[in-house]
PDB file of C-alpha atoms in Angstrom:
ATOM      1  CA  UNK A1436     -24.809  62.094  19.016  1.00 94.00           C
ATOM      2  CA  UNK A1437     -24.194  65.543  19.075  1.00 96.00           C
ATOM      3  CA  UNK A1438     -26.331  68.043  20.387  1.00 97.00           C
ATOM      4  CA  UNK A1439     -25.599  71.849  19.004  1.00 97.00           C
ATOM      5  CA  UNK A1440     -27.424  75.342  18.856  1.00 98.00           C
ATOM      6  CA  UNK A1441     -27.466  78.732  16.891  1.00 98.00           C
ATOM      7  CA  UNK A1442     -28.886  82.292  17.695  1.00 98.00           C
ATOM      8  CA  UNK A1443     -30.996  83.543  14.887  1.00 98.00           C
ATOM      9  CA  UNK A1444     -29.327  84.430  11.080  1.00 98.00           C
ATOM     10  CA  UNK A1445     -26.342  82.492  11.840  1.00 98.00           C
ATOM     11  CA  UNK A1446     -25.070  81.032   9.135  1.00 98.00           C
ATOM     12  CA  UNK A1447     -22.709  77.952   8.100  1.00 97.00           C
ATOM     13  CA  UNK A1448     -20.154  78.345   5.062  1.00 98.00           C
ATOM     14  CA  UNK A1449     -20.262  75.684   2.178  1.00 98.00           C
ATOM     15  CA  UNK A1450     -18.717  72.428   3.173  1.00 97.00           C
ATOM     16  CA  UNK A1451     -18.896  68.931   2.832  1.00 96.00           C
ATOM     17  CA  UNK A1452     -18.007  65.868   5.258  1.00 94.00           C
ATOM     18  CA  UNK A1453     -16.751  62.817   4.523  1.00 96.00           C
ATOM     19  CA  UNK A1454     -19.320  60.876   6.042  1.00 95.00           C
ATOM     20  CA  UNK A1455     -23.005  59.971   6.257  1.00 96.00           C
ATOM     21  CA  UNK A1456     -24.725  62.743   8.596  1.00 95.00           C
ATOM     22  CA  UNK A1457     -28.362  62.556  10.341  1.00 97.00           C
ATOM     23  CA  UNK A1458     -29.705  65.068  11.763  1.00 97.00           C
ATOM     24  CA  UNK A1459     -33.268  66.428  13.510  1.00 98.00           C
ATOM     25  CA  UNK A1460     -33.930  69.688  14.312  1.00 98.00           C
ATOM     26  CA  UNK A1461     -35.333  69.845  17.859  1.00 98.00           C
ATOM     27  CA  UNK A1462     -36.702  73.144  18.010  1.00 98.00           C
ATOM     28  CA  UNK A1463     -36.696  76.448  16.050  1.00 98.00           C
ATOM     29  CA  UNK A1464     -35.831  76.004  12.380  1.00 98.00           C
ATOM     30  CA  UNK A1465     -32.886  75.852   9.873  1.00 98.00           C
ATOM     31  CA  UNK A1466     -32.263  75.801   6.243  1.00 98.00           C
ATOM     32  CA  UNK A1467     -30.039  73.672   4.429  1.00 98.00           C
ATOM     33  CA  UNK A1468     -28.616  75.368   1.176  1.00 98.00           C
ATOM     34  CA  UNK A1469     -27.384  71.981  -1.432  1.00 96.00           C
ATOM     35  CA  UNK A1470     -26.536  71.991  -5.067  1.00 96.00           C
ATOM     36  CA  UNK A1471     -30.055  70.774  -5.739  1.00 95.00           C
ATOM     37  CA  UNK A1472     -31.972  73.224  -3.214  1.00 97.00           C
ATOM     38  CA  UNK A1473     -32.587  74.747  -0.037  1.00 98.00           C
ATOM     39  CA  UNK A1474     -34.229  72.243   2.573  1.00 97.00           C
ATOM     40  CA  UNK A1475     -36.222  74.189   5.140  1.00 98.00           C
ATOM     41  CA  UNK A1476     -36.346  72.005   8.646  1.00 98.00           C
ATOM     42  CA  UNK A1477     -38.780  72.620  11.510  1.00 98.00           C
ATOM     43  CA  UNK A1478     -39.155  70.841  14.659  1.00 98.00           C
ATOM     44  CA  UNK A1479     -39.298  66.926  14.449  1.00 98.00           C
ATOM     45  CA  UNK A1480     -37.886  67.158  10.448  1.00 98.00           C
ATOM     46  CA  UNK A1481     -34.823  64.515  10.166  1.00 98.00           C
ATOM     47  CA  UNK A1482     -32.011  65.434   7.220  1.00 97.00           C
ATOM     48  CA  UNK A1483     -29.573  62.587   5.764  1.00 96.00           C
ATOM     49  CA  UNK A1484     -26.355  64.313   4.484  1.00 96.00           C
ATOM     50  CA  UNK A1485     -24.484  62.059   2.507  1.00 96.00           C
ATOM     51  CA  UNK A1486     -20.597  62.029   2.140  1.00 97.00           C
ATOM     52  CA  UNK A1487     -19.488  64.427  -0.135  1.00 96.00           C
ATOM     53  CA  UNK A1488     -22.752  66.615  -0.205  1.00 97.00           C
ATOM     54  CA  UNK A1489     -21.799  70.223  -0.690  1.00 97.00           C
ATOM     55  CA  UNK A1490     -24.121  72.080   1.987  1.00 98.00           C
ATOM     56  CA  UNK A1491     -24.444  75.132   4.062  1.00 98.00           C
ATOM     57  CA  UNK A1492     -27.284  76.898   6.071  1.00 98.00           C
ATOM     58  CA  UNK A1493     -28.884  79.530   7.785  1.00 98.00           C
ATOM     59  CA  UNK A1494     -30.697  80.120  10.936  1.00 98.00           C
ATOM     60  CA  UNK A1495     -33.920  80.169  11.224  1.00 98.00           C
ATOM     61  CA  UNK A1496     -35.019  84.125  12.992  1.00 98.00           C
ATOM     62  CA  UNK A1497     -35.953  81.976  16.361  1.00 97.00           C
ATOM     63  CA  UNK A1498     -33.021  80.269  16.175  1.00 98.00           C
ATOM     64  CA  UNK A1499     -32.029  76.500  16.149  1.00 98.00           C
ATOM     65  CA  UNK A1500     -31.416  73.477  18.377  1.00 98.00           C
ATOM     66  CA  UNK A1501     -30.268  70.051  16.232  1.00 98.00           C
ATOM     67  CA  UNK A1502     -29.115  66.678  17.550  1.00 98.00           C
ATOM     68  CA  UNK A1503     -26.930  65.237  14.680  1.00 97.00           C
ATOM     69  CA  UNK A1504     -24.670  61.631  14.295  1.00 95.00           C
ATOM     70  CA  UNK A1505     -22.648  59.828  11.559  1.00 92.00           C
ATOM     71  CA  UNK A1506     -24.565  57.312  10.198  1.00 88.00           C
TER      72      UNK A1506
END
C-alpha cells in the first residue's frame, strides 16, 4: 500500500492506469472526476478504479490523506 497526501484545491490531471486501483480516503475529502461523474469521498469511503478508467480529482478545502494499492 501506498500512503499519500494533498494540501487543499490540489488537483490531479486526467489519467488512467493500467491496473485495478483501491483506495480509502483516511481523512479530509477528495473528489474523483470519471467519464460517468464526479465521486465525492470522505473519511472511511473506499474507491475501485479499474484499468483503463479515465479519472482525475480535486482536493477537498481541508485537504486529503488516502491509502491506495493495486488490486
Amino acid at each position: 500500500p501506498r500512503w499519500w497526501s494533498n494540501g487543499p484545491g490540489d488537483r490531479y490531471e486526467w489519467h488512467e492506469h493500467g491496473y485495478h486501483k483501491v483506495l480509502y480516503c483516511l481523512s479530509g475529502g477528495i473528489v474523483f472526476h470519471t467519464d460517468d461523474g464526479d465521486l465525492e469521498l470522505g473519511p472511511g469511503d473506499r474507491l475501485d478504479v479499474a484499468p483503463g478508467t479515465r479519472h482525475a480529482a480535486t482536493v477537498g478545502p481541508e485537504g486529503v490523506e488516502c491509502v491506495e494499492a493495486p488490486a
